[in-house]
mmCIF file of C-alpha atoms in Angstrom:
data_model
loop_
_atom_site.group_PDB
_atom_site.id
_atom_site.type_symbol
_atom_site.label_atom_id
_atom_site.label_comp_id
_atom_site.label_asym_id
_atom_site.label_seq_id
_atom_site.Cartn_x
_atom_site.Cartn_y
_atom_site.Cartn_z
ATOM 1 C CA MET A 1 64.622 -18.563 35.197
ATOM 2 C CA GLY A 2 68.310 -18.906 35.989
ATOM 3 C CA MET A 3 69.313 -15.806 34.008
ATOM 4 C CA PRO A 4 72.264 -13.937 35.591
ATOM 5 C CA ILE A 5 71.300 -10.243 35.617
ATOM 6 C CA SER A 6 71.747 -7.441 38.124
ATOM 7 C CA ARG A 7 68.969 -5.252 39.503
ATOM 8 C CA THR A 8 70.647 -2.227 37.929
ATOM 9 C CA THR A 9 70.342 -3.819 34.506
ATOM 10 C CA LEU A 10 66.688 -4.670 35.146
ATOM 11 C CA LEU A 11 65.896 -1.080 36.117
ATOM 12 C CA HIS A 12 67.781 0.158 33.061
ATOM 13 C CA ARG A 13 65.681 -2.114 30.830
ATOM 14 C CA VAL A 14 62.451 -0.880 32.421
ATOM 15 C CA ARG A 15 63.467 2.754 32.009
ATOM 16 C CA ALA A 16 64.405 2.147 28.391
ATOM 17 C CA GLY A 17 60.884 0.919 27.735
ATOM 18 C CA GLY A 18 59.501 4.401 28.384
ATOM 19 C CA THR A 19 61.444 6.030 25.539
ATOM 20 C CA LYS A 20 59.273 4.702 22.699
ATOM 21 C CA PRO A 21 57.988 7.377 20.299
ATOM 22 C CA ILE A 22 54.464 8.614 20.927
ATOM 23 C CA PRO A 23 52.108 7.862 18.010
ATOM 24 C CA PRO A 24 50.047 10.700 16.505
ATOM 25 C CA VAL A 25 47.163 11.691 18.762
ATOM 26 C CA THR A 26 43.914 13.355 17.712
ATOM 27 C CA VAL A 27 41.797 13.235 20.887
ATOM 28 C CA LEU A 28 43.735 13.833 24.103
ATOM 29 C CA GLY A 29 42.513 13.272 27.663
ATOM 30 C CA VAL A 30 44.221 15.283 30.408
ATOM 31 C CA ASP A 31 43.942 14.826 34.169
ATOM 32 C CA ASP A 32 46.084 15.157 37.273
ATOM 33 C CA TRP A 33 47.432 12.526 39.651
ATOM 34 C CA ALA A 34 48.887 12.965 43.103
ATOM 35 C CA TRP A 35 52.497 12.452 44.057
ATOM 36 C CA ARG A 36 51.331 13.400 47.525
ATOM 37 C CA LYS A 37 47.676 14.322 47.874
ATOM 38 C CA GLY A 38 47.172 17.973 48.690
ATOM 39 C CA HIS A 39 50.826 18.861 48.088
ATOM 40 C CA ARG A 40 52.270 17.782 44.756
ATOM 41 C CA TYR A 41 50.670 16.635 41.517
ATOM 42 C CA GLY A 42 51.610 15.386 38.057
ATOM 43 C CA THR A 43 49.670 15.097 34.791
ATOM 44 C CA ILE A 44 48.572 11.994 32.897
ATOM 45 C CA LEU A 45 47.895 12.140 29.141
ATOM 46 C CA CYS A 46 45.731 9.568 27.355
ATOM 47 C CA ASP A 47 44.806 8.838 23.763
ATOM 48 C CA LEU A 48 41.028 8.646 24.103
ATOM 49 C CA GLU A 49 40.543 6.974 20.733
ATOM 50 C CA ARG A 50 43.003 4.155 21.482
ATOM 51 C CA ARG A 51 42.095 4.184 25.191
ATOM 52 C CA ARG A 52 45.691 4.095 26.408
ATOM 53 C CA VAL A 53 48.160 6.203 28.393
ATOM 54 C CA ILE A 54 50.710 7.931 26.160
ATOM 55 C CA ASP A 55 52.724 10.052 28.603
ATOM 56 C CA LEU A 56 53.166 11.375 32.143
ATOM 57 C CA LEU A 57 54.225 14.919 33.030
ATOM 58 C CA PRO A 58 55.992 15.732 36.320
ATOM 59 C CA ASP A 59 53.643 18.593 37.294
ATOM 60 C CA ARG A 60 50.282 20.096 36.332
ATOM 61 C CA SER A 61 51.382 23.560 35.248
ATOM 62 C CA ALA A 62 50.160 25.348 32.139
ATOM 63 C CA ASP A 63 53.735 25.769 30.856
ATOM 64 C CA THR A 64 54.494 22.034 30.979
ATOM 65 C CA LEU A 65 51.271 21.064 29.210
ATOM 66 C CA ALA A 66 51.654 23.806 26.586
ATOM 67 C CA ALA A 67 55.221 22.698 25.823
ATOM 68 C CA TRP A 68 54.125 19.069 25.406
ATOM 69 C CA LEU A 69 51.274 20.045 23.074
ATOM 70 C CA MET A 70 53.580 22.147 20.920
ATOM 71 C CA MET A 71 55.832 19.112 20.494
ATOM 72 C CA HIS A 72 52.871 16.966 19.401
ATOM 73 C CA PRO A 73 50.827 18.851 16.787
ATOM 74 C CA GLY A 74 47.676 17.462 15.218
ATOM 75 C CA ILE A 75 45.533 17.289 18.367
ATOM 76 C CA SER A 76 41.982 18.388 17.569
ATOM 77 C CA VAL A 77 40.222 17.700 20.904
ATOM 78 C CA VAL A 78 41.453 18.129 24.492
ATOM 79 C CA ALA A 79 39.158 16.645 27.156
ATOM 80 C CA ARG A 80 40.086 17.997 30.578
ATOM 81 C CA ASP A 81 38.793 18.812 34.037
ATOM 82 C CA ARG A 82 37.919 22.366 35.122
ATOM 83 C CA ALA A 83 41.453 23.303 36.236
ATOM 84 C CA GLY A 84 42.474 26.739 34.976
ATOM 85 C CA ALA A 85 46.061 25.623 34.351
ATOM 86 C CA TYR A 86 44.939 22.938 31.908
ATOM 87 C CA ALA A 87 42.644 25.384 30.111
ATOM 88 C CA GLU A 88 45.493 27.862 29.731
ATOM 89 C CA GLY A 89 48.011 25.214 28.705
ATOM 90 C CA ALA A 90 45.673 23.766 26.072
ATOM 91 C CA ALA A 91 44.882 27.224 24.692
ATOM 92 C CA ARG A 92 48.577 28.051 24.351
ATOM 93 C CA GLY A 93 49.824 24.677 23.152
ATOM 94 C CA ALA A 94 46.951 23.686 20.846
ATOM 95 C CA PRO A 95 44.968 26.858 20.090
ATOM 96 C CA GLU A 96 42.992 25.193 17.280
ATOM 97 C CA ALA A 97 41.876 22.244 19.409
ATOM 98 C CA ILE A 98 38.384 22.007 20.876
ATOM 99 C CA GLN A 99 38.510 21.924 24.673
ATOM 100 C CA VAL A 100 35.868 19.720 26.321
ATOM 101 C CA ALA A 101 35.095 20.168 30.024
ATOM 102 C CA ASP A 102 34.597 16.867 31.801
ATOM 103 C CA ARG A 103 30.917 16.279 32.563
ATOM 104 C CA TRP A 104 31.526 14.527 35.883
ATOM 105 C CA HIS A 105 33.504 17.509 37.126
ATOM 106 C CA LEU A 106 30.760 19.866 35.936
ATOM 107 C CA LEU A 107 28.180 17.982 37.984
ATOM 108 C CA ARG A 108 30.510 17.900 40.980
ATOM 109 C CA ASN A 109 31.098 21.652 40.702
ATOM 110 C CA ALA A 110 27.332 22.222 40.501
ATOM 111 C CA SER A 111 26.752 20.163 43.644
ATOM 112 C CA ASP A 112 29.485 22.079 45.473
ATOM 113 C CA ALA A 113 27.949 25.377 44.366
ATOM 114 C CA LEU A 114 24.545 24.459 45.818
ATOM 115 C CA ARG A 115 26.222 23.313 49.016
ATOM 116 C CA GLY A 116 27.935 26.707 49.214
ATOM 117 C CA VAL A 117 24.538 28.402 49.020
ATOM 118 C CA LEU A 118 23.142 26.188 51.771
ATOM 119 C CA GLU A 119 26.098 26.920 54.039
ATOM 120 C CA HIS A 120 24.853 30.528 54.201
ATOM 121 C CA HIS A 121 21.373 29.396 55.287
ATOM 122 C CA HIS A 122 21.947 27.351 58.440
ATOM 123 C CA ARG A 123 18.975 29.011 60.134
ATOM 124 C CA ASP A 124 16.648 28.006 57.292
ATOM 125 C CA LEU A 125 17.980 24.441 57.418
ATOM 126 C CA ARG A 126 17.402 24.264 61.162
ATOM 127 C CA GLU A 127 13.881 25.712 61.050
ATOM 128 C CA ALA A 128 12.866 23.512 58.110
ATOM 129 C CA ALA A 129 14.087 20.442 59.986
ATOM 130 C CA GLN A 130 12.079 21.472 63.062
ATOM 131 C CA THR A 131 8.976 21.965 60.933
ATOM 132 C CA ALA A 132 9.398 18.562 59.298
ATOM 133 C CA ALA A 133 9.874 16.907 62.700
ATOM 134 C CA LEU A 134 6.590 18.375 63.972
ATOM 135 C CA LYS A 135 4.551 16.996 61.075
ATOM 136 C CA PRO A 136 2.120 14.146 61.843
ATOM 137 C CA GLU A 137 3.987 10.910 61.071
ATOM 138 C CA PRO A 138 2.839 7.316 60.520
ATOM 139 C CA LEU A 139 2.372 5.703 63.936
ATOM 140 C CA THR A 140 4.249 2.556 64.903
ATOM 141 C CA LEU A 141 2.821 -0.352 66.860
ATOM 142 C CA GLU A 142 3.970 0.764 70.293
ATOM 143 C CA GLU A 143 6.262 3.768 70.275
ATOM 144 C CA ASN A 144 3.964 6.433 68.874
ATOM 145 C CA ASN A 145 0.493 5.339 70.019
ATOM 146 C CA SER A 146 -1.438 8.099 71.688
ATOM 147 C CA GLY A 147 -4.902 8.523 73.052
ATOM 148 C CA PRO A 148 -7.601 10.508 71.266
ATOM 149 C CA ALA A 149 -6.830 14.180 71.746
ATOM 150 C CA THR A 150 -9.542 16.753 72.106
ATOM 151 C CA ALA A 151 -10.682 18.860 69.180
ATOM 152 C CA SER A 152 -8.937 21.972 70.516
ATOM 153 C CA GLU A 153 -5.630 20.113 70.657
ATOM 154 C CA THR A 154 -5.701 18.626 67.148
ATOM 155 C CA GLU A 155 -7.571 21.019 64.859
ATOM 156 C CA ARG A 156 -4.882 23.697 64.468
ATOM 157 C CA PRO A 157 -1.918 21.457 63.549
ATOM 158 C CA LEU A 158 -4.079 19.260 61.323
ATOM 159 C CA ARG A 159 -5.389 22.287 59.440
ATOM 160 C CA ALA A 160 -1.850 23.587 58.928
ATOM 161 C CA ALA A 161 -0.644 20.198 57.710
ATOM 162 C CA GLU A 162 -3.584 19.887 55.348
ATOM 163 C CA ARG A 163 -2.930 23.340 53.901
ATOM 164 C CA ARG A 164 0.677 22.473 53.197
ATOM 165 C CA SER A 165 -0.297 19.105 51.757
ATOM 166 C CA ARG A 166 -2.914 20.656 49.476
ATOM 167 C CA ALA A 167 -0.468 23.316 48.274
ATOM 168 C CA ALA A 168 2.127 20.678 47.450
ATOM 169 C CA GLN A 169 -0.481 18.571 45.651
ATOM 170 C CA GLU A 170 -1.617 21.579 43.619
ATOM 171 C CA ARG A 171 1.967 22.188 42.511
ATOM 172 C CA ARG A 172 2.326 18.556 41.455
ATOM 173 C CA ASP A 173 -1.003 18.650 39.620
ATOM 174 C CA ALA A 174 0.060 21.790 37.756
ATOM 175 C CA ARG A 175 3.311 20.156 36.689
ATOM 176 C CA PHE A 176 1.430 17.053 35.550
ATOM 177 C CA ALA A 177 -0.975 19.203 33.534
ATOM 178 C CA GLU A 178 2.003 20.753 31.759
ATOM 179 C CA VAL A 179 3.497 17.303 31.095
ATOM 180 C CA ALA A 180 0.177 16.029 29.720
ATOM 181 C CA ARG A 181 -0.232 19.110 27.507
ATOM 182 C CA LEU A 182 3.223 18.679 25.986
ATOM 183 C CA ARG A 183 2.572 14.980 25.411
ATOM 184 C CA GLU A 184 -0.690 15.750 23.623
ATOM 185 C CA GLN A 185 1.283 18.032 21.316
ATOM 186 C CA GLY A 186 3.367 15.020 20.307
ATOM 187 C CA MET A 187 6.497 15.905 22.243
ATOM 188 C CA ALA A 188 8.828 13.008 23.114
ATOM 189 C CA LEU A 189 9.484 12.027 26.730
ATOM 190 C CA LYS A 190 13.071 13.257 26.567
ATOM 191 C CA ALA A 191 11.962 16.633 25.244
ATOM 192 C CA ILE A 192 9.279 16.911 27.938
ATOM 193 C CA ALA A 193 11.854 16.160 30.632
ATOM 194 C CA ARG A 194 14.179 18.764 29.174
ATOM 195 C CA THR A 195 11.441 21.414 28.988
ATOM 196 C CA THR A 196 9.941 20.873 32.439
ATOM 197 C CA GLY A 197 13.080 19.907 34.351
ATOM 198 C CA ILE A 198 11.453 16.657 35.525
ATOM 199 C CA GLU A 199 13.357 13.380 35.284
ATOM 200 C CA ARG A 200 12.405 11.347 32.211
ATOM 201 C CA LYS A 201 11.512 8.276 34.283
ATOM 202 C CA THR A 202 9.198 10.455 36.397
ATOM 203 C CA VAL A 203 7.506 11.820 33.270
ATOM 204 C CA ARG A 204 6.936 8.264 32.029
ATOM 205 C CA ARG A 205 5.549 7.140 35.395
ATOM 206 C CA TRP A 206 3.161 10.105 35.636
ATOM 207 C CA LEU A 207 1.842 9.599 32.113
ATOM 208 C CA ARG A 208 1.275 5.900 32.716
ATOM 209 C CA ALA A 209 -0.627 6.637 35.932
ATOM 210 C CA GLY A 210 -2.649 9.427 34.321
ATOM 211 C CA HIS A 211 -2.166 11.768 37.273
ATOM 212 C CA ALA A 212 0.449 13.246 39.578
ATOM 213 C CA PRO A 213 1.354 11.197 42.672
ATOM 214 C CA THR A 214 -0.673 11.729 45.834
ATOM 215 C CA TRP A 215 1.126 11.342 49.148
ATOM 216 C CA ARG A 216 -0.796 10.570 52.299
ATOM 217 C CA HIS A 217 0.249 9.654 55.812
ATOM 218 C CA ALA A 218 0.115 5.957 56.480
ATOM 219 C CA ALA A 219 -2.780 4.721 58.548
ATOM 220 C CA ARG A 220 -2.032 4.066 62.212
ATOM 221 C CA ALA A 221 -1.102 0.470 62.927
ATOM 222 C CA THR A 222 -3.178 -1.518 65.373
ATOM 223 C CA SER A 223 -1.901 -1.628 68.930
ATOM 224 C CA ILE A 224 -2.325 -3.805 71.982
ATOM 225 C CA LEU A 225 -3.521 -0.606 73.692
ATOM 226 C CA ASP A 226 -6.534 -0.100 71.415
ATOM 227 C CA PRO A 227 -9.122 -1.827 73.687
ATOM 228 C CA TYR A 228 -7.978 0.301 76.645
ATOM 229 C CA ARG A 229 -7.704 3.748 75.034
ATOM 230 C CA ALA A 230 -11.061 5.000 76.282
ATOM 231 C CA HIS A 231 -10.179 3.998 79.861
ATOM 232 C CA LEU A 232 -6.705 5.550 79.577
ATOM 233 C CA GLU A 233 -8.173 8.814 78.317
ATOM 234 C CA GLU A 234 -10.714 8.832 81.151
ATOM 235 C CA ARG A 235 -7.972 8.317 83.748
ATOM 236 C CA TRP A 236 -5.817 10.966 82.068
ATOM 237 C CA GLN A 237 -8.608 13.547 82.172
ATOM 238 C CA ALA A 238 -9.099 12.652 85.852
ATOM 239 C CA GLY A 239 -5.532 13.799 86.524
ATOM 240 C CA CYS A 240 -3.537 10.532 86.494
ATOM 241 C CA HIS A 241 -0.509 11.325 84.322
ATOM 242 C CA ASN A 242 1.942 8.770 85.720
ATOM 243 C CA GLY A 243 2.816 5.980 83.287
ATOM 244 C CA ALA A 244 3.530 3.403 86.010
ATOM 245 C CA ALA A 245 0.203 4.088 87.760
ATOM 246 C CA LEU A 246 -1.682 3.841 84.488
ATOM 247 C CA TRP A 247 0.068 0.574 83.639
ATOM 248 C CA ARG A 248 -0.823 -0.967 87.030
ATOM 249 C CA ASP A 249 -4.419 0.127 86.520
ATOM 250 C CA LEU A 250 -4.550 -1.559 83.100
ATOM 251 C CA LYS A 251 -2.923 -4.721 84.447
ATOM 252 C CA GLY A 252 -5.862 -5.037 86.821
ATOM 253 C CA GLN A 253 -8.174 -4.993 83.795
ATOM 254 C CA GLY A 254 -6.284 -7.755 82.004
ATOM 255 C CA PHE A 255 -3.780 -5.738 79.966
ATOM 256 C CA ALA A 256 -0.945 -8.089 78.891
ATOM 257 C CA GLY A 257 1.443 -5.495 77.428
ATOM 258 C CA GLN A 258 4.721 -4.200 78.808
ATOM 259 C CA TYR A 259 5.078 -1.094 80.958
ATOM 260 C CA SER A 260 6.996 0.621 78.117
ATOM 261 C CA VAL A 261 3.869 0.599 75.932
ATOM 262 C CA VAL A 262 1.865 2.601 78.479
ATOM 263 C CA ARG A 263 4.852 4.789 79.325
ATOM 264 C CA ASN A 264 5.263 5.763 75.661
ATOM 265 C CA TRP A 265 1.555 6.531 75.426
ATOM 266 C CA ALA A 266 1.803 8.791 78.467
ATOM 267 C CA MET A 267 4.888 10.543 77.069
ATOM 268 C CA GLN A 268 3.130 11.208 73.770
ATOM 269 C CA ARG A 269 0.043 12.442 75.612
ATOM 270 C CA ARG A 270 2.128 14.864 77.691
ATOM 271 C CA ARG A 271 3.659 16.314 74.537
ATOM 272 C CA GLU A 272 0.178 17.075 73.215
ATOM 273 C CA ASP A 273 -1.061 18.724 76.409
ATOM 274 C CA PRO A 274 -0.140 22.462 76.406
ATOM 275 C CA SER A 275 -0.854 22.835 80.124
ATOM 276 C CA LEU A 276 1.723 20.162 80.953
ATOM 277 C CA ARG A 277 4.333 21.621 78.606
ATOM 278 C CA LYS A 278 4.150 24.954 80.449
ATOM 279 C CA SER A 279 4.888 23.512 83.878
ATOM 280 C CA THR A 280 7.628 25.274 85.871
ATOM 281 C CA GLY A 281 10.793 23.787 87.293
ATOM 282 C CA PRO A 282 13.623 21.837 85.721
ATOM 283 C CA ARG A 283 12.629 20.263 82.407
ATOM 284 C CA ARG A 284 14.064 17.235 80.748
ATOM 285 C CA HIS A 285 14.524 17.424 77.003
ATOM 286 C CA SER A 286 11.835 15.196 75.540
ATOM 287 C CA ALA A 287 11.595 14.365 71.856
ATOM 288 C CA ALA A 288 9.184 17.278 71.412
ATOM 289 C CA THR A 289 11.426 19.896 73.036
ATOM 290 C CA ARG A 290 14.790 18.597 71.871
ATOM 291 C CA VAL A 291 16.258 20.608 68.998
ATOM 292 C CA THR A 292 16.079 18.535 65.840
ATOM 293 C CA GLU A 293 19.450 18.205 64.159
ATOM 294 C CA PRO A 294 19.138 19.569 60.602
ATOM 295 C CA PRO A 295 20.671 17.744 57.638
ATOM 296 C CA THR A 296 24.190 18.802 56.767
ATOM 297 C CA PRO A 297 24.484 21.040 53.691
ATOM 298 C CA ARG A 298 25.965 18.088 51.797
ATOM 299 C CA ARG A 299 22.958 15.870 52.567
ATOM 300 C CA ALA A 300 20.545 18.735 51.935
ATOM 301 C CA VAL A 301 22.001 19.038 48.417
ATOM 302 C CA ARG A 302 20.991 15.454 47.728
ATOM 303 C CA LEU A 303 17.498 15.947 49.183
ATOM 304 C CA LEU A 304 16.947 19.037 47.042
ATOM 305 C CA THR A 305 18.129 17.476 43.789
ATOM 306 C CA VAL A 306 16.572 13.997 43.761
ATOM 307 C CA ASP A 307 13.041 13.073 42.781
ATOM 308 C CA LEU A 308 10.665 13.634 45.697
ATOM 309 C CA ASP A 309 9.144 10.217 45.028
ATOM 310 C CA VAL A 310 12.229 8.475 46.432
ATOM 311 C CA LEU A 311 12.324 10.460 49.701
ATOM 312 C CA SER A 312 10.783 9.555 53.020
ATOM 313 C CA GLU A 313 7.800 11.571 54.239
ATOM 314 C CA GLU A 314 9.918 13.563 56.702
ATOM 315 C CA ASP A 315 12.528 14.351 54.042
ATOM 316 C CA ARG A 316 9.804 15.484 51.651
ATOM 317 C CA GLN A 317 8.366 17.753 54.322
ATOM 318 C CA PHE A 318 11.854 19.127 54.972
ATOM 319 C CA VAL A 319 12.374 19.928 51.290
ATOM 320 C CA VAL A 320 8.965 21.601 50.950
ATOM 321 C CA SER A 321 9.496 23.640 54.120
ATOM 322 C CA LEU A 322 13.013 24.690 53.113
ATOM 323 C CA ARG A 323 11.859 25.822 49.682
ATOM 324 C CA ASP A 324 8.989 27.772 51.215
ATOM 325 C CA ARG A 325 11.275 29.489 53.722
ATOM 326 C CA SER A 326 13.999 30.480 51.266
ATOM 327 C CA PRO A 327 13.170 31.463 47.679
ATOM 328 C CA ALA A 328 16.920 31.788 47.070
ATOM 329 C CA ILE A 329 17.453 28.126 47.938
ATOM 330 C CA ALA A 330 14.435 27.054 45.882
ATOM 331 C CA THR A 331 15.728 28.949 42.847
ATOM 332 C CA ALA A 332 19.266 27.614 43.260
ATOM 333 C CA ALA A 333 18.034 24.028 43.633
ATOM 334 C CA ASP A 334 15.861 24.321 40.520
ATOM 335 C CA LEU A 335 18.781 25.749 38.543
ATOM 336 C CA ILE A 336 21.103 22.949 39.648
ATOM 337 C CA SER A 337 18.481 20.321 38.763
ATOM 338 C CA ARG A 338 18.077 21.857 35.315
ATOM 339 C CA PHE A 339 21.855 22.020 34.880
ATOM 340 C CA THR A 340 22.150 18.337 35.810
ATOM 341 C CA THR A 341 19.470 17.391 33.285
ATOM 342 C CA MET A 342 21.127 19.555 30.647
ATOM 343 C CA VAL A 343 24.536 17.913 31.153
ATOM 344 C CA LYS A 344 23.237 14.340 31.388
ATOM 345 C CA ASP A 345 20.932 14.673 28.380
ATOM 346 C CA LYS A 346 23.440 16.873 26.473
ATOM 347 C CA THR A 347 20.957 19.591 25.500
ATOM 348 C CA PRO A 348 22.897 22.758 24.565
ATOM 349 C CA THR A 349 19.721 24.645 23.618
ATOM 350 C CA MET A 350 18.999 25.154 27.335
ATOM 351 C CA PHE A 351 22.431 26.600 28.077
ATOM 352 C CA ASP A 352 22.044 30.325 27.304
ATOM 353 C CA GLY A 353 18.806 30.799 29.221
ATOM 354 C CA TRP A 354 20.071 28.754 32.141
ATOM 355 C CA LEU A 355 23.312 30.739 32.367
ATOM 356 C CA ARG A 356 21.502 34.095 32.422
ATOM 357 C CA GLU A 357 19.228 32.921 35.231
ATOM 358 C CA ALA A 358 22.125 31.435 37.198
ATOM 359 C CA GLU A 359 24.143 34.655 36.969
ATOM 360 C CA ALA A 360 21.236 36.540 38.555
ATOM 361 C CA SER A 361 20.821 34.028 41.393
ATOM 362 C CA ALA A 362 22.732 32.933 44.484
ATOM 363 C CA LEU A 363 24.739 30.697 42.138
ATOM 364 C CA GLY A 364 26.480 33.761 40.694
ATOM 365 C CA PRO A 365 30.065 32.606 41.470
ATOM 366 C CA PHE A 366 29.422 29.198 39.904
ATOM 367 C CA ALA A 367 27.831 30.816 36.856
ATOM 368 C CA ALA A 368 30.821 33.166 36.530
ATOM 369 C CA GLY A 369 33.143 30.153 36.375
ATOM 370 C CA ILE A 370 30.938 28.559 33.724
ATOM 371 C CA ARG A 371 31.016 31.812 31.745
ATOM 372 C CA ARG A 372 34.831 31.894 31.852
ATOM 373 C CA ASP A 373 34.952 28.316 30.583
ATOM 374 C CA GLU A 374 31.932 28.714 28.312
ATOM 375 C CA ASP A 375 33.353 27.172 25.135
ATOM 376 C CA ALA A 376 34.561 24.032 26.934
ATOM 377 C CA VAL A 377 31.234 23.658 28.753
ATOM 378 C CA ARG A 378 29.293 24.033 25.510
ATOM 379 C CA ALA A 379 31.525 21.385 23.955
ATOM 380 C CA ALA A 380 30.705 19.056 26.864
ATOM 381 C CA LEU A 381 27.047 19.300 25.807
ATOM 382 C CA THR A 382 27.754 18.335 22.198
ATOM 383 C CA GLU A 383 30.961 16.268 22.047
ATOM 384 C CA PRO A 384 31.040 12.550 22.944
ATOM 385 C CA TRP A 385 34.416 12.798 24.692
ATOM 386 C CA SER A 386 35.005 12.961 28.437
ATOM 387 C CA SER A 387 37.753 12.256 30.965
ATOM 388 C CA GLY A 388 36.043 9.186 32.392
ATOM 389 C CA GLN A 389 38.505 6.667 31.012
ATOM 390 C CA VAL A 390 41.403 8.884 32.141
ATOM 391 C CA GLU A 391 40.219 8.454 35.734
ATOM 392 C CA GLY A 392 40.524 4.701 35.268
ATOM 393 C CA HIS A 393 44.123 5.091 34.120
ATOM 394 C CA VAL A 394 44.816 7.283 37.166
ATOM 395 C CA ASN A 395 43.631 4.451 39.406
ATOM 396 C CA ARG A 396 46.013 2.040 37.686
ATOM 397 C CA LEU A 397 48.829 4.563 38.108
ATOM 398 C CA LYS A 398 48.108 4.688 41.845
ATOM 399 C CA VAL A 399 48.532 0.926 42.135
ATOM 400 C CA ILE A 400 51.906 1.062 40.391
ATOM 401 C CA LYS A 401 53.024 4.045 42.464
ATOM 402 C CA ARG A 402 52.176 2.334 45.744
ATOM 403 C CA ASP A 403 53.933 -0.837 44.630
ATOM 404 C CA MET A 404 57.216 1.073 44.292
ATOM 405 C CA TYR A 405 56.588 3.700 46.968
ATOM 406 C CA GLY A 406 59.785 5.276 48.305
ATOM 407 C CA ARG A 407 62.085 3.331 45.971
ATOM 408 C CA ALA A 408 61.878 5.115 42.622
ATOM 409 C CA GLY A 409 61.529 8.491 40.940
ATOM 410 C CA PHE A 410 59.444 9.960 38.154
ATOM 411 C CA ASP A 411 61.391 8.364 35.293
ATOM 412 C CA LEU A 412 60.852 4.816 36.568
ATOM 413 C CA LEU A 413 57.190 5.488 37.386
ATOM 414 C CA ARG A 414 56.634 6.868 33.876
ATOM 415 C CA SER A 415 58.331 3.859 32.301
ATOM 416 C CA ARG A 416 56.260 1.370 34.290
ATOM 417 C CA VAL A 417 52.972 3.153 33.567
ATOM 418 C CA LEU A 418 53.715 3.287 29.837
ATOM 419 C CA ALA A 419 54.791 -0.355 29.873
ATOM 420 C CA HIS A 420 51.387 -1.292 31.310
ATOM 421 C CA ALA A 421 49.513 0.817 28.732
#
């Protein structure tokens, strides 16, 4: 622009822009931001009604926040995360203000609490994963084809699978009966979901269908081996267990498939034959003997808290087996699912009963934290305010901070953030 001005003057002008008076604030959003993640943090303050940043604080201590609040009276609502320092600072600096715990942080804390429970049950996770891996699965075209096993080989596992399947179906039918009963009484879908702990979309889908979902194993796909299965089984019973020999035999009868198809059939057949599994000598780890890697606690949290309808068959079997093996996990997962529904649907009437049950469960430490922050959590279930928009302002602050990384201090950062507000 051809204007003669020094960089010192420019910086002075930018810094001067951050000294504007702060307008009266009624609803304040509070969150932290990182100078250096894991080491040093500051605090960002936002006017949630005007949706703009109003100030930055150099740290996230209770004293600093309390002092700022005392200098700016008139605040009636403070929306914050679960940090104890912010709770203390808000209580000291604005004792009359309603504190609202951020709902996203509540759900994150709940997920972490369930993960903490699962981290004490690695054995249950491992055994549930093994059980799920041994369930009959839908057969693919080539990889999982097997010959007809004898009655003695198939009856026991099929009976066990059917028992588990029937038990699961009975539980679903009972839940559907409860849903249908509440609907007949005139209860709304949202109220039914809140009462039963079932997602509202699931309630709607069940009522439209008129019954609970029924899950069955997919039918086996056709295979190029089908015309030769009887011959393969005859050769197998005669003692020929070598995949290459069986393949050469089938080639002589006009079989046009690859060796791998017959090899996979032979491998599957060996897994089903107890006499072959007990053979002595060095053993290679086949898919049947290899230890199945269980889901991590983080992934198990997701499996336990989503609708079973969206899971694969193996994941559903894992969840059912894990719940059967550990009543503590089943109770904790149900409590977290109910807590999630309560927070998302903002239903404070469920809070007292839920908290008493949670305090008596493996979620005791999480429930104790909720009890300490009870007023703010209750407010999160009734107030419309949250820290969501504050997180967006934190992201914008990060962009500005990186743009001037290593070349400025707090005063210039504050001025630039407020100038962008």
